[in-house]
PDB file of C-alpha atoms in Angstrom:
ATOM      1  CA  UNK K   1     -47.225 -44.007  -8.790  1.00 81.00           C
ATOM      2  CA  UNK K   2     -50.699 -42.556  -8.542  1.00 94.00           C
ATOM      3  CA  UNK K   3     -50.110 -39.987  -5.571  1.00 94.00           C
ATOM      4  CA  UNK K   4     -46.887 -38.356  -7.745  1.00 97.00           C
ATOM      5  CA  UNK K   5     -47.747 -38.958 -11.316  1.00 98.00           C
ATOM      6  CA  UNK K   6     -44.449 -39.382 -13.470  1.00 97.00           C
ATOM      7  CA  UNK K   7     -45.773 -41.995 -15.324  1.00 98.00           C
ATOM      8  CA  UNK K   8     -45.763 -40.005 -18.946  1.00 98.00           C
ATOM      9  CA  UNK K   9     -43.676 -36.658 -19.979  1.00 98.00           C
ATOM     10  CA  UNK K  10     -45.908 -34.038 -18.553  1.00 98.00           C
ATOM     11  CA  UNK K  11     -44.108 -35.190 -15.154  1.00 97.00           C
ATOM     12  CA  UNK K  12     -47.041 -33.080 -13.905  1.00 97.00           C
ATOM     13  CA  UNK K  13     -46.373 -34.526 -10.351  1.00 97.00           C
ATOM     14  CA  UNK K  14     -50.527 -35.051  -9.509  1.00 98.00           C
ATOM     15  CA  UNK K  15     -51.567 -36.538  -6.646  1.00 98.00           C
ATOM     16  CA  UNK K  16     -53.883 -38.421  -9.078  1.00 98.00           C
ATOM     17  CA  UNK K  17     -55.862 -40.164  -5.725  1.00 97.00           C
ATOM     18  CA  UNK K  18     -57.041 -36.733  -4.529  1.00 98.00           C
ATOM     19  CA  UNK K  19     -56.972 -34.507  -7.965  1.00 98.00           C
ATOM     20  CA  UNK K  20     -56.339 -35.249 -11.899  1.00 97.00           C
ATOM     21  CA  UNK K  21     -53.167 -35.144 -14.037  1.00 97.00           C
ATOM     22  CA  UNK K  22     -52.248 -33.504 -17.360  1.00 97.00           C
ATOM     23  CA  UNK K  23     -54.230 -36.706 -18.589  1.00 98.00           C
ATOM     24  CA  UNK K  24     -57.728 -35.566 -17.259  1.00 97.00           C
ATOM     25  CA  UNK K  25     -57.875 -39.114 -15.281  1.00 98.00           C
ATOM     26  CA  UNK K  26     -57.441 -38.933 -11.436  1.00 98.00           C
ATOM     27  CA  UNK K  27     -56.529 -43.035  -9.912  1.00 98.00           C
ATOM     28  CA  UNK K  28     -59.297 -45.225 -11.282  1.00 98.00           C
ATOM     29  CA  UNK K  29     -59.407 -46.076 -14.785  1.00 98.00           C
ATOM     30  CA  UNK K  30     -61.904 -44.852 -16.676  1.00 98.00           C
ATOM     31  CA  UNK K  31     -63.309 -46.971 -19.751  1.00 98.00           C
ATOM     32  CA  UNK K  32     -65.532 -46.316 -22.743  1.00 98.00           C
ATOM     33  CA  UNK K  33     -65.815 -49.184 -24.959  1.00 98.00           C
ATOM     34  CA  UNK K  34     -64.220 -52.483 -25.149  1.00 98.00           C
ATOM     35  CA  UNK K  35     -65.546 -54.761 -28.037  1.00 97.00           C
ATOM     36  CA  UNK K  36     -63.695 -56.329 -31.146  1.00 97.00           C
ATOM     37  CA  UNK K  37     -62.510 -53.884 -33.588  1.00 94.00           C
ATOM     38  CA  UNK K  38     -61.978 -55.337 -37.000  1.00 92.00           C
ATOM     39  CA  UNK K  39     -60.160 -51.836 -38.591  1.00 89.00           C
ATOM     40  CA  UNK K  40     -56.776 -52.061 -37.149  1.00 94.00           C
ATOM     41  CA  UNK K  41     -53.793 -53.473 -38.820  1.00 96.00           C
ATOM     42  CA  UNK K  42     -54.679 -56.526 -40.886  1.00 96.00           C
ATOM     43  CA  UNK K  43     -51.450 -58.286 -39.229  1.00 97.00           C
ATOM     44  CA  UNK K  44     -53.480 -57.725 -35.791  1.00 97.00           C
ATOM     45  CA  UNK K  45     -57.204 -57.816 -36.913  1.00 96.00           C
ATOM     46  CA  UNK K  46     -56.650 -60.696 -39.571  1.00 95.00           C
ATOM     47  CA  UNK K  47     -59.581 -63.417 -38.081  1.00 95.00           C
ATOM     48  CA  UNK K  48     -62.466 -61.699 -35.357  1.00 97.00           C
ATOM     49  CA  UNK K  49     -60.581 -58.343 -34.798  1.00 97.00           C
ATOM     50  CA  UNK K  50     -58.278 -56.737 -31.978  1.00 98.00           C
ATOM     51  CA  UNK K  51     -60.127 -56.525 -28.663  1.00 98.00           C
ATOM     52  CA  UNK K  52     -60.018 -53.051 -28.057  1.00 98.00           C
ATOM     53  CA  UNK K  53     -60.167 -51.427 -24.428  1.00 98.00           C
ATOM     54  CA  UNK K  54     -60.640 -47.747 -25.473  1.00 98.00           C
ATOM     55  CA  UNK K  55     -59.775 -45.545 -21.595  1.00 98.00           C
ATOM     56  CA  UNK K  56     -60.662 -42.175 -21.129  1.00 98.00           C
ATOM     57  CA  UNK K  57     -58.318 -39.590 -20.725  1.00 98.00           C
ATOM     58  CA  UNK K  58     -55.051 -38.970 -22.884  1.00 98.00           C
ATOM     59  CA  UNK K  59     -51.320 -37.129 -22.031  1.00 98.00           C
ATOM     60  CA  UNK K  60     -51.597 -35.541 -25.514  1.00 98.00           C
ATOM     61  CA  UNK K  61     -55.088 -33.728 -26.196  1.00 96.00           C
ATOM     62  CA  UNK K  62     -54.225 -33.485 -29.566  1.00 98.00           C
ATOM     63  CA  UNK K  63     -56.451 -30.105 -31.149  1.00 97.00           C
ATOM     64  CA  UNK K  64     -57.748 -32.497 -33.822  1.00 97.00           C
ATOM     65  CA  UNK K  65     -58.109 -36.037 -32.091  1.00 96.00           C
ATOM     66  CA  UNK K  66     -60.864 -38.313 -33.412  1.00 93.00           C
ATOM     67  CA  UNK K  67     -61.660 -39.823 -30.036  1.00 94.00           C
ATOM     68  CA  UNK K  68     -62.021 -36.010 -29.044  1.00 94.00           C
ATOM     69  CA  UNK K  69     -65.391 -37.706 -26.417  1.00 95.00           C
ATOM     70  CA  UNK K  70     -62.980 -40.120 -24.427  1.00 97.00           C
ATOM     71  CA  UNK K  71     -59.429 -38.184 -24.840  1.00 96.00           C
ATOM     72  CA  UNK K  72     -60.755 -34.118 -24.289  1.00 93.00           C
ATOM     73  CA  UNK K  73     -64.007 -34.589 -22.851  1.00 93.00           C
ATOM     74  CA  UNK K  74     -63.250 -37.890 -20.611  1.00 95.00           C
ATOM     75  CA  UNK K  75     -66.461 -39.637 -21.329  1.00 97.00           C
ATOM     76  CA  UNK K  76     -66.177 -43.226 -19.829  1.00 98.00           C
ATOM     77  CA  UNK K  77     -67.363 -45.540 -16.957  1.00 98.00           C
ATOM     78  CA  UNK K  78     -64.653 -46.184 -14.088  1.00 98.00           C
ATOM     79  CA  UNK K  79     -64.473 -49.338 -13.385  1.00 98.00           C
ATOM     80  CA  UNK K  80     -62.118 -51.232 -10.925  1.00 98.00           C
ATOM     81  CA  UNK K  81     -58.746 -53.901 -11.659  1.00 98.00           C
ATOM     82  CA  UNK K  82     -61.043 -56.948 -11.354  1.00 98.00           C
ATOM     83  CA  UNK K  83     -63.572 -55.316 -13.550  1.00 98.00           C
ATOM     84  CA  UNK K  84     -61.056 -54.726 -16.247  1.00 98.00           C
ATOM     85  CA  UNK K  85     -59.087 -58.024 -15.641  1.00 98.00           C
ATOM     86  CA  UNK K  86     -62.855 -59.707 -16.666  1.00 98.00           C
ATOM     87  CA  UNK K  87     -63.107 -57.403 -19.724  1.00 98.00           C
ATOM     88  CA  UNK K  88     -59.571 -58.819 -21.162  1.00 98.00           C
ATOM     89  CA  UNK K  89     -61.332 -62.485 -20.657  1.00 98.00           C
ATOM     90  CA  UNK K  90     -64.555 -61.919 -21.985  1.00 98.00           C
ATOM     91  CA  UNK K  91     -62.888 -60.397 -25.030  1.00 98.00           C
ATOM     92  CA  UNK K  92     -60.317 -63.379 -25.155  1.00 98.00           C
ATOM     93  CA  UNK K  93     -63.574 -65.895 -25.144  1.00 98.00           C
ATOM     94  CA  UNK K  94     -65.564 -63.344 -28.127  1.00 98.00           C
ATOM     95  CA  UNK K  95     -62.523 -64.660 -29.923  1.00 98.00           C
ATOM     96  CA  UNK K  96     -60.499 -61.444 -29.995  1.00 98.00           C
ATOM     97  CA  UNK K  97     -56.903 -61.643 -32.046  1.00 98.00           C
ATOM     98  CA  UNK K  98     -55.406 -59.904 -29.246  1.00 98.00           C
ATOM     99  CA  UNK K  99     -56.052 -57.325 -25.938  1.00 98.00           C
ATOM    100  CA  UNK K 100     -55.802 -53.798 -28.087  1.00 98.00           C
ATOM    101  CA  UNK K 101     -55.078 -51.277 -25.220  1.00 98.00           C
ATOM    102  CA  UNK K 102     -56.311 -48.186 -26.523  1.00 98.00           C
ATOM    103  CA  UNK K 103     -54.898 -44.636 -24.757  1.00 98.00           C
ATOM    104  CA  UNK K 104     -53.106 -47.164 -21.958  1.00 98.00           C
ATOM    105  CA  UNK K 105     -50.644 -44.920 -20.471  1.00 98.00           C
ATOM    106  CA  UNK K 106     -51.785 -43.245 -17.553  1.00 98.00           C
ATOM    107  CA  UNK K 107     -53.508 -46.120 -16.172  1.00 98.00           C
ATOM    108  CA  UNK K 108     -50.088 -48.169 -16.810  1.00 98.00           C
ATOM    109  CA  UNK K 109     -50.102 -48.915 -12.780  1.00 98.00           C
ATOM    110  CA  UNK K 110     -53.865 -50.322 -13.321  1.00 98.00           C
ATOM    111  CA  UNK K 111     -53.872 -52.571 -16.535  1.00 98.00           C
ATOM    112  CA  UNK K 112     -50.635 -54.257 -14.918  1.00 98.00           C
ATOM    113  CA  UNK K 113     -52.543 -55.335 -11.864  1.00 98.00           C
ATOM    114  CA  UNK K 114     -55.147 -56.722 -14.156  1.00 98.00           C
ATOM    115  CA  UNK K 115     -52.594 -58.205 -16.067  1.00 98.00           C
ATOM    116  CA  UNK K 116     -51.681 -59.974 -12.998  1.00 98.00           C
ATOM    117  CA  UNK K 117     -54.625 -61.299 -11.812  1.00 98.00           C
ATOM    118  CA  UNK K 118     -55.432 -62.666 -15.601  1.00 98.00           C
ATOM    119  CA  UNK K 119     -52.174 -64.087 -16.866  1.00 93.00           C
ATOM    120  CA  UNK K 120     -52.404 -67.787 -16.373  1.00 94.00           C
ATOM    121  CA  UNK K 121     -55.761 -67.642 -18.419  1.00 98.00           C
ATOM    122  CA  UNK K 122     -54.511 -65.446 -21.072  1.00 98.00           C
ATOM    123  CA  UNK K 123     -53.054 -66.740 -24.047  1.00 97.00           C
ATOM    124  CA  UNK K 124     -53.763 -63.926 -26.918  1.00 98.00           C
ATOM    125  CA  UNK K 125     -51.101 -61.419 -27.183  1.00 98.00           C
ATOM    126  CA  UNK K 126     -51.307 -57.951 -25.789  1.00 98.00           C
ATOM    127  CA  UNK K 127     -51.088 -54.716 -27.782  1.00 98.00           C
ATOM    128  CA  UNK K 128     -49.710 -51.154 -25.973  1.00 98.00           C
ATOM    129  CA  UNK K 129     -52.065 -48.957 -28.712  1.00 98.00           C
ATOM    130  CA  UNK K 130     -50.435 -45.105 -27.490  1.00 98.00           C
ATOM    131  CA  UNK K 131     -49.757 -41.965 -28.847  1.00 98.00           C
ATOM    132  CA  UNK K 132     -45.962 -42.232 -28.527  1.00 98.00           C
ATOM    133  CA  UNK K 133     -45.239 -39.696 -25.635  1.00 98.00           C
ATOM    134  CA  UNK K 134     -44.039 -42.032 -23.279  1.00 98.00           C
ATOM    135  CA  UNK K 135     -41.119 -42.007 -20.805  1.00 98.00           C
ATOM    136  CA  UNK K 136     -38.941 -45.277 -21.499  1.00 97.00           C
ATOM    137  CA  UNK K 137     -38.766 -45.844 -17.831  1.00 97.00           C
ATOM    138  CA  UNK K 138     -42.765 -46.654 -18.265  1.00 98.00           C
ATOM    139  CA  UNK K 139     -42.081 -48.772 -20.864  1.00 98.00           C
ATOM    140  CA  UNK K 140     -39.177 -50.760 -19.491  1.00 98.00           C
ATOM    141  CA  UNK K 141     -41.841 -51.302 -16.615  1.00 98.00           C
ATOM    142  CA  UNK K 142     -44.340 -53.300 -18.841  1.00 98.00           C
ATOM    143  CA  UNK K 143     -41.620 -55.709 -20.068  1.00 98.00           C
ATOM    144  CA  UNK K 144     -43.003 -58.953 -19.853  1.00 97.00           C
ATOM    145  CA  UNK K 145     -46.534 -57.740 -19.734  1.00 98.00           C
ATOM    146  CA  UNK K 146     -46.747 -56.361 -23.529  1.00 98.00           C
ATOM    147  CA  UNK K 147     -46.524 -58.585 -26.282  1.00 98.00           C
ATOM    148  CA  UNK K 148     -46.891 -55.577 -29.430  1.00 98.00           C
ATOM    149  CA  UNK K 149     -46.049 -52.143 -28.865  1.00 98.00           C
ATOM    150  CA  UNK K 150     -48.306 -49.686 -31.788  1.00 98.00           C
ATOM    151  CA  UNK K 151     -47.413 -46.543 -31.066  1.00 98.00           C
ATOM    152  CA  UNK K 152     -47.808 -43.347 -32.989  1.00 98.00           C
ATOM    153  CA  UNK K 153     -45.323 -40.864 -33.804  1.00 98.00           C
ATOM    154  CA  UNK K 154     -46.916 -37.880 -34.969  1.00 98.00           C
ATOM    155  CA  UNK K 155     -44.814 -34.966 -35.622  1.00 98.00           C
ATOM    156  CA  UNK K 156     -40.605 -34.815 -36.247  1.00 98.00           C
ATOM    157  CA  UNK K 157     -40.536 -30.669 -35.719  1.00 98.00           C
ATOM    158  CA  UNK K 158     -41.140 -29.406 -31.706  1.00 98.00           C
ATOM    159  CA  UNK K 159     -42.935 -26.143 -33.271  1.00 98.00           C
ATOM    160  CA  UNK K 160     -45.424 -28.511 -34.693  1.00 98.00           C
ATOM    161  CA  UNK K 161     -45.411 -30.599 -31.923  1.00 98.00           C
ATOM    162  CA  UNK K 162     -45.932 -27.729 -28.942  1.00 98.00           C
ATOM    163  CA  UNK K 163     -48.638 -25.791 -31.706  1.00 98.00           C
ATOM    164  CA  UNK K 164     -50.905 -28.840 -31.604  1.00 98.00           C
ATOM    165  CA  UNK K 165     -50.214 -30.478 -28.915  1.00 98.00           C
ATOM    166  CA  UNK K 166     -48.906 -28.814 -26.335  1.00 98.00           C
ATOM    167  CA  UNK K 167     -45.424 -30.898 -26.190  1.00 98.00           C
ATOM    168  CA  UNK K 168     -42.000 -29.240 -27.916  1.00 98.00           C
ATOM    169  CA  UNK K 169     -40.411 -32.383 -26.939  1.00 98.00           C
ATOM    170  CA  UNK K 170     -42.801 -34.592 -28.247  1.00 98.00           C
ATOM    171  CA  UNK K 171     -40.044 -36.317 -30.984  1.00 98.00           C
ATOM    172  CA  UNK K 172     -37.450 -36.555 -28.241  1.00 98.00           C
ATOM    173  CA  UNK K 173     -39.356 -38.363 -25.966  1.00 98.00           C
ATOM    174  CA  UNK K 174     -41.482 -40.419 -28.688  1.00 98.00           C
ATOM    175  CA  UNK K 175     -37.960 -41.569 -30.539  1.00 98.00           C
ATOM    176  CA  UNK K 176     -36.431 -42.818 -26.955  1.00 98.00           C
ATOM    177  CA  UNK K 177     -39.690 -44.519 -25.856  1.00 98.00           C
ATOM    178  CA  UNK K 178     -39.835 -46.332 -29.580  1.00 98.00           C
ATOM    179  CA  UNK K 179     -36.448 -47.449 -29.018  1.00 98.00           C
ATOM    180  CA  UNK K 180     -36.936 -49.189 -26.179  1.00 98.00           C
ATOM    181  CA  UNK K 181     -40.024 -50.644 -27.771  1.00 98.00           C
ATOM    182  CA  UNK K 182     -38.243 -52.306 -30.460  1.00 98.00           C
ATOM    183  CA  UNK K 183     -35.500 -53.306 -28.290  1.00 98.00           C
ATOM    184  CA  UNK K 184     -37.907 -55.296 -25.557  1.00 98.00           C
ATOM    185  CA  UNK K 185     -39.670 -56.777 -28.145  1.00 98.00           C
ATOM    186  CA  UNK K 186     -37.098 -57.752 -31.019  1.00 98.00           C
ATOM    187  CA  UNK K 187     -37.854 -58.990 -34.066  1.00 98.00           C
ATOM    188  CA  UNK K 188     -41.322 -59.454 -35.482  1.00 98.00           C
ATOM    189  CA  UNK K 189     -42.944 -62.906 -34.538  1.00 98.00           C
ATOM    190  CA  UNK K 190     -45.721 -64.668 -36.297  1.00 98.00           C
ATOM    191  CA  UNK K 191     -48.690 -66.843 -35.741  1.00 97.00           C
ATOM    192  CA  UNK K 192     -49.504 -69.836 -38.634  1.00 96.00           C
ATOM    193  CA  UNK K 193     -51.998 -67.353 -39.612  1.00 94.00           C
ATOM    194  CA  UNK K 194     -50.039 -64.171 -40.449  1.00 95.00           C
ATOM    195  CA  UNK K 195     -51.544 -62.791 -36.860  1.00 97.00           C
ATOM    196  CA  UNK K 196     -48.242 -60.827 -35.326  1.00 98.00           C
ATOM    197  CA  UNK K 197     -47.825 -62.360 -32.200  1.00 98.00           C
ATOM    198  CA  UNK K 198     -44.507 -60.245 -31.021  1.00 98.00           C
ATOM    199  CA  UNK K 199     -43.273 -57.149 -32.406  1.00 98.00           C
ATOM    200  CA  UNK K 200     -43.592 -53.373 -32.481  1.00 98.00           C
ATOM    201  CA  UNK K 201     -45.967 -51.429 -35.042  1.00 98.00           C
ATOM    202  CA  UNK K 202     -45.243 -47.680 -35.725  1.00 98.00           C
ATOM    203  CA  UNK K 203     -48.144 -45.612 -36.760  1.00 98.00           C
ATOM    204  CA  UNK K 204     -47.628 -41.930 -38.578  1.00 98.00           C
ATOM    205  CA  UNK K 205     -50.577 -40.265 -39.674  1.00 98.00           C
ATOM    206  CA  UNK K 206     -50.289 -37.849 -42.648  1.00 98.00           C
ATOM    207  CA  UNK K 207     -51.432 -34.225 -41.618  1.00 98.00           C
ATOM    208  CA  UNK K 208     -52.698 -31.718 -44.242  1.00 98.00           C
ATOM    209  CA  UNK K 209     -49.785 -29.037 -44.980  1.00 98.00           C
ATOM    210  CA  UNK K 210     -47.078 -31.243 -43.280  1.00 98.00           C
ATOM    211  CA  UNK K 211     -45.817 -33.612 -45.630  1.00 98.00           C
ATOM    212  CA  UNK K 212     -42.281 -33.006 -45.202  1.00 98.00           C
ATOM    213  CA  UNK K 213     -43.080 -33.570 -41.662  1.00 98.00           C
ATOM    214  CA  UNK K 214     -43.658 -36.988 -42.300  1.00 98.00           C
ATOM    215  CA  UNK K 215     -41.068 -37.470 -44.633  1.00 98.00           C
ATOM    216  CA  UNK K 216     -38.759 -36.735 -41.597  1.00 98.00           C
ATOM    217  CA  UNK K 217     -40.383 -39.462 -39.349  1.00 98.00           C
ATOM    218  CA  UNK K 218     -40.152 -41.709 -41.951  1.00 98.00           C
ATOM    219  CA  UNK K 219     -35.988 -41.010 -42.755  1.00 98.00           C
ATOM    220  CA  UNK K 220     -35.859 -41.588 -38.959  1.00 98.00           C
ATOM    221  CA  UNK K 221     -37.368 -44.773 -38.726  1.00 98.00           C
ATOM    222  CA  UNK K 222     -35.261 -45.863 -42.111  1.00 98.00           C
ATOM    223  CA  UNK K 223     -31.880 -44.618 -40.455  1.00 98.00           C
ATOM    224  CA  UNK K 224     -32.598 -46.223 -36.873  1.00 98.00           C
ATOM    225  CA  UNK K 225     -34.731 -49.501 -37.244  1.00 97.00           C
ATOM    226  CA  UNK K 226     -34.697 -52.802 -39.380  1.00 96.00           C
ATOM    227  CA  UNK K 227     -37.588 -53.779 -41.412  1.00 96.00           C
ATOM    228  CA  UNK K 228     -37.231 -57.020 -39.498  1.00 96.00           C
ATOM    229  CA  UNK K 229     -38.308 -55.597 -36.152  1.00 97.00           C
ATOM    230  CA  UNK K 230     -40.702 -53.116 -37.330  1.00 98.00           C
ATOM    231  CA  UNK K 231     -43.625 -52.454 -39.289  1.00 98.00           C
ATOM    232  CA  UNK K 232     -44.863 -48.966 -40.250  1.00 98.00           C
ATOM    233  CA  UNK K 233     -48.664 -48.011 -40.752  1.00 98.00           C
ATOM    234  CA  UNK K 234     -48.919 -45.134 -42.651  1.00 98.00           C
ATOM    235  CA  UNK K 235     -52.181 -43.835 -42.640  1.00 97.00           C
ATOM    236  CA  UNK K 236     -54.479 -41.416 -44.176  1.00 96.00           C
ATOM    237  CA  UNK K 237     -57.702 -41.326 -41.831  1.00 94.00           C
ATOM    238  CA  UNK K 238     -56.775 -37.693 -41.060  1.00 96.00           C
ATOM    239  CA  UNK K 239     -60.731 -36.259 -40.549  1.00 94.00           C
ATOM    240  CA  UNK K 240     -61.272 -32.597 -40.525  1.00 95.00           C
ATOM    241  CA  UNK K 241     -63.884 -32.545 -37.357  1.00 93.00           C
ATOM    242  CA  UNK K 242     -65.812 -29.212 -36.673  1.00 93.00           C
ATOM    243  CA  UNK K 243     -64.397 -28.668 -33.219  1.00 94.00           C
ATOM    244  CA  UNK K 244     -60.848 -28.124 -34.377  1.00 96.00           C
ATOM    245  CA  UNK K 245     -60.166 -24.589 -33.633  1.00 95.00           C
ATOM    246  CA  UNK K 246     -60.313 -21.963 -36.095  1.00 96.00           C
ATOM    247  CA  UNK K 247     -56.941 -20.844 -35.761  1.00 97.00           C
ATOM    248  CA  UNK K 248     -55.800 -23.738 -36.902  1.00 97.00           C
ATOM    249  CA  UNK K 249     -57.436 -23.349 -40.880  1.00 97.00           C
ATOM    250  CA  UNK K 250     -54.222 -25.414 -42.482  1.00 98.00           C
ATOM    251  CA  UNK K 251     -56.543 -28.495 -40.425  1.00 98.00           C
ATOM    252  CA  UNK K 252     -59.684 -27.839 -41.904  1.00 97.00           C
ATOM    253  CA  UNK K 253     -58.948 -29.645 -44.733  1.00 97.00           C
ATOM    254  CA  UNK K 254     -58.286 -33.776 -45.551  1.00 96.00           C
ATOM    255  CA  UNK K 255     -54.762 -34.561 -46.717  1.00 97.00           C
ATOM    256  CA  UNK K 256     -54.822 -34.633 -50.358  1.00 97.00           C
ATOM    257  CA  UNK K 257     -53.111 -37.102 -53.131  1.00 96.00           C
ATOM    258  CA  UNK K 258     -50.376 -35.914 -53.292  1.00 97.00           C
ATOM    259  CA  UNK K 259     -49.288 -35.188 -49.889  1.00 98.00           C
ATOM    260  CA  UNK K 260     -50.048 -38.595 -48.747  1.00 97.00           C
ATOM    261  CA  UNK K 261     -48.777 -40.619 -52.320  1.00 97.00           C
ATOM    262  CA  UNK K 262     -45.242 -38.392 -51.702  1.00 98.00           C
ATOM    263  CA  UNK K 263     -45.305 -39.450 -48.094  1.00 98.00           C
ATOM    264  CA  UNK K 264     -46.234 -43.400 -49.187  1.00 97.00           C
ATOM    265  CA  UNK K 265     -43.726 -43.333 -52.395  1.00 97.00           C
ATOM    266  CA  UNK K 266     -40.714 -42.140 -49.967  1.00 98.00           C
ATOM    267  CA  UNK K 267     -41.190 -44.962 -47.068  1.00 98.00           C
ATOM    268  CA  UNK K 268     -41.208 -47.524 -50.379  1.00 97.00           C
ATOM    269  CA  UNK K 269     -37.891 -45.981 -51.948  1.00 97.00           C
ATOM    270  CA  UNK K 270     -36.582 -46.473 -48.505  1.00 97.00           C
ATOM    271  CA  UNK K 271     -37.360 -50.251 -48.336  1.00 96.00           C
ATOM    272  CA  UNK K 272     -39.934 -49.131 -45.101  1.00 96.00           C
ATOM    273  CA  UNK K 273     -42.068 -52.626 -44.565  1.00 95.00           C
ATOM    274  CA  UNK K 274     -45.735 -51.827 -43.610  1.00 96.00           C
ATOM    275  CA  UNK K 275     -48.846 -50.676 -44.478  1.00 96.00           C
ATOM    276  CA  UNK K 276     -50.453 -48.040 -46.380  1.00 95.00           C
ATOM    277  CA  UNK K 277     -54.489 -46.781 -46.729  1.00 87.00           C
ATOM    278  CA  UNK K 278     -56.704 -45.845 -48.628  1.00 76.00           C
ATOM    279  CA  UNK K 279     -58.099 -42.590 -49.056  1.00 64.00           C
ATOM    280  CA  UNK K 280     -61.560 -44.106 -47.783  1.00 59.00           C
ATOM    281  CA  UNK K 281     -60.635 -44.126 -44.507  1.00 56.00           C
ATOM    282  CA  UNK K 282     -60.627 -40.849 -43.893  1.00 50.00           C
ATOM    283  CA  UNK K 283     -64.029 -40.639 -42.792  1.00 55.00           C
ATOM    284  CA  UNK K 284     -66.349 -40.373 -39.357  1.00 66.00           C
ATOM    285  CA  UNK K 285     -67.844 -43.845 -40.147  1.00 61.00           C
ATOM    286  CA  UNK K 286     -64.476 -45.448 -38.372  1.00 59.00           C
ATOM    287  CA  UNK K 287     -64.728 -43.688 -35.159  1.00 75.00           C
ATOM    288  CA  UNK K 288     -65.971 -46.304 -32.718  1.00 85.00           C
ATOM    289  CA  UNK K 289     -69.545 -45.349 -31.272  1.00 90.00           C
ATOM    290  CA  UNK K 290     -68.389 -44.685 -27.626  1.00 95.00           C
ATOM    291  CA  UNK K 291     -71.528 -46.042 -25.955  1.00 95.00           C
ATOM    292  CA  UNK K 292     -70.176 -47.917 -22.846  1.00 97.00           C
ATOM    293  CA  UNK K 293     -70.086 -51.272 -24.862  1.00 97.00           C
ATOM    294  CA  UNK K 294     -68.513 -54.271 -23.356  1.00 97.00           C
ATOM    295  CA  UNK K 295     -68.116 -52.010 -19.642  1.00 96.00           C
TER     296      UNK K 295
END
């Protein structure tokens, strides 16, 4: 898989043992932090926290991406399969509610090997954490490897899509790869806890000047999934970090009230089941410190 990358969209075709892909990441993962993380969903960071594996390296490069160190700039430790195969274990024994793969995709070929070597010791489910531009071929490859699928979808429109990411067919290929989420992991399964054991989590994050945006992910999700199978995080971290490019100026702000109480109020008239935040969390203070911990 490595010496042709197809593993995401770009289908940039890298000989990723020699050279890097569209990701940034040549063959050996690359790792920044891994370490319990007690900020994600309360239905998968309800007793110690998720235990997050952030990599390095992302298919996206999003202009305003609050991991900008370890997604644009690739900061991060490589380490090899048995290396991260310990990390899931020693997060397991920490207590960790689950193995929170953070940015997983073009190391897909890497965490399964791991995977391998660890799963008659692991018994904590494991979360696929991605930005939603996937190919469903990748996905229908970690069946029976991923327990939760928490995937973003960012934008509905291509021309918002391509502008800030780079990807016109970012919905296409987001919508497809969400589908065959849901279907491989069916309906939502629970610990005695209220931990999520099985199940797939969307994530949309409210953008300043793009409500209506988000108002078409969520009619999507309404029309084409069952609150029974899916969840749906709606969140309102959006930070307005100084390296965003100028050019950009609709970005420079947060999200206001009213863009992301119009955004909340239409996923509740559409009986969406989820999660919603408060307007606290948009702020630098939940970026993890990417130091290397837990490598």
């Amino acid at each position: 898989m490595m010496n042709e990358c197809r593993l995401c969209p770009r289908n940039c075709g890298a000989d990723r043992t020699v050279t890097t892909g569209f990701c940034g990441a040549g063959a050996d993962t690359i790792v920044a932090r891994a370490s319990l993380h007690r900020w994600e969903e309360p239905c998968i960071s309800y007793k110690n926290g998720a235990g997050t594996v952030f990599f390095s390296g992302c298919n996206l490069h999003c202009c305003f991406c609050q991991n900008d160190q370890i997604s644009n700039r690739l900061f991060g430790k490589v380490i090899t399969t048995e290396e991260l195969a310990d990390i899931f274990l020693r997060l397991q024994d920490k207590g960790a509610d689950n193995i929170d793969l953070v940015t997983p995709t073009h190391f897909v070929p890497n965490i399964i090997k791991a995977l391998d070597k660890v799963k008659n010791n692991l018994s904590i489910p494991v979360v696929y954490n991605c930005g939603g531009y996937e190919l469903k071929e990748t996905i229908k490859d970690l069946n029976g490897y991923i327990d939760i699928y928490l995937p973003d979808i960012k934008y509905f429109s291509s021309e918002i899509s391509a502008m800030y990411s780079k990807a016109p067919d970012y919905f296409e290929k987001a919508s497809e790869a969400v589908a065959t989420m849901i279907k491989q992991t069916g309906k939502l399964i629970y610990n005695d806890k209220g931990g999520l054991i099985r199940g797939t989590i969307i994530r949309h994050m409210v953008l300043p000047s793009h409500r209506h945006d988000s108002m078409k992910i969520i009619d999507w999700i309404a029309e084409n999934t069952s609150p029974d199978e899916v969840l749906v995080s709606i969140m309102n971290q959006y930070t307005p970090f100084g390296f965003i490019p100028d050019k950009y100026k609709e970005l420079k702000r947060r999200v206001t009230k009213m863009e992301y109480n119009s955004v909340a109020d239409h996923a509740a008239e559409l009986g969406i089941n989820g999660f919603t935040q408060q307007k606290s969390s948009a702020s630098e203070k939940y970026v993890p410190d990417f130091d290397l911990t837990g490598i």
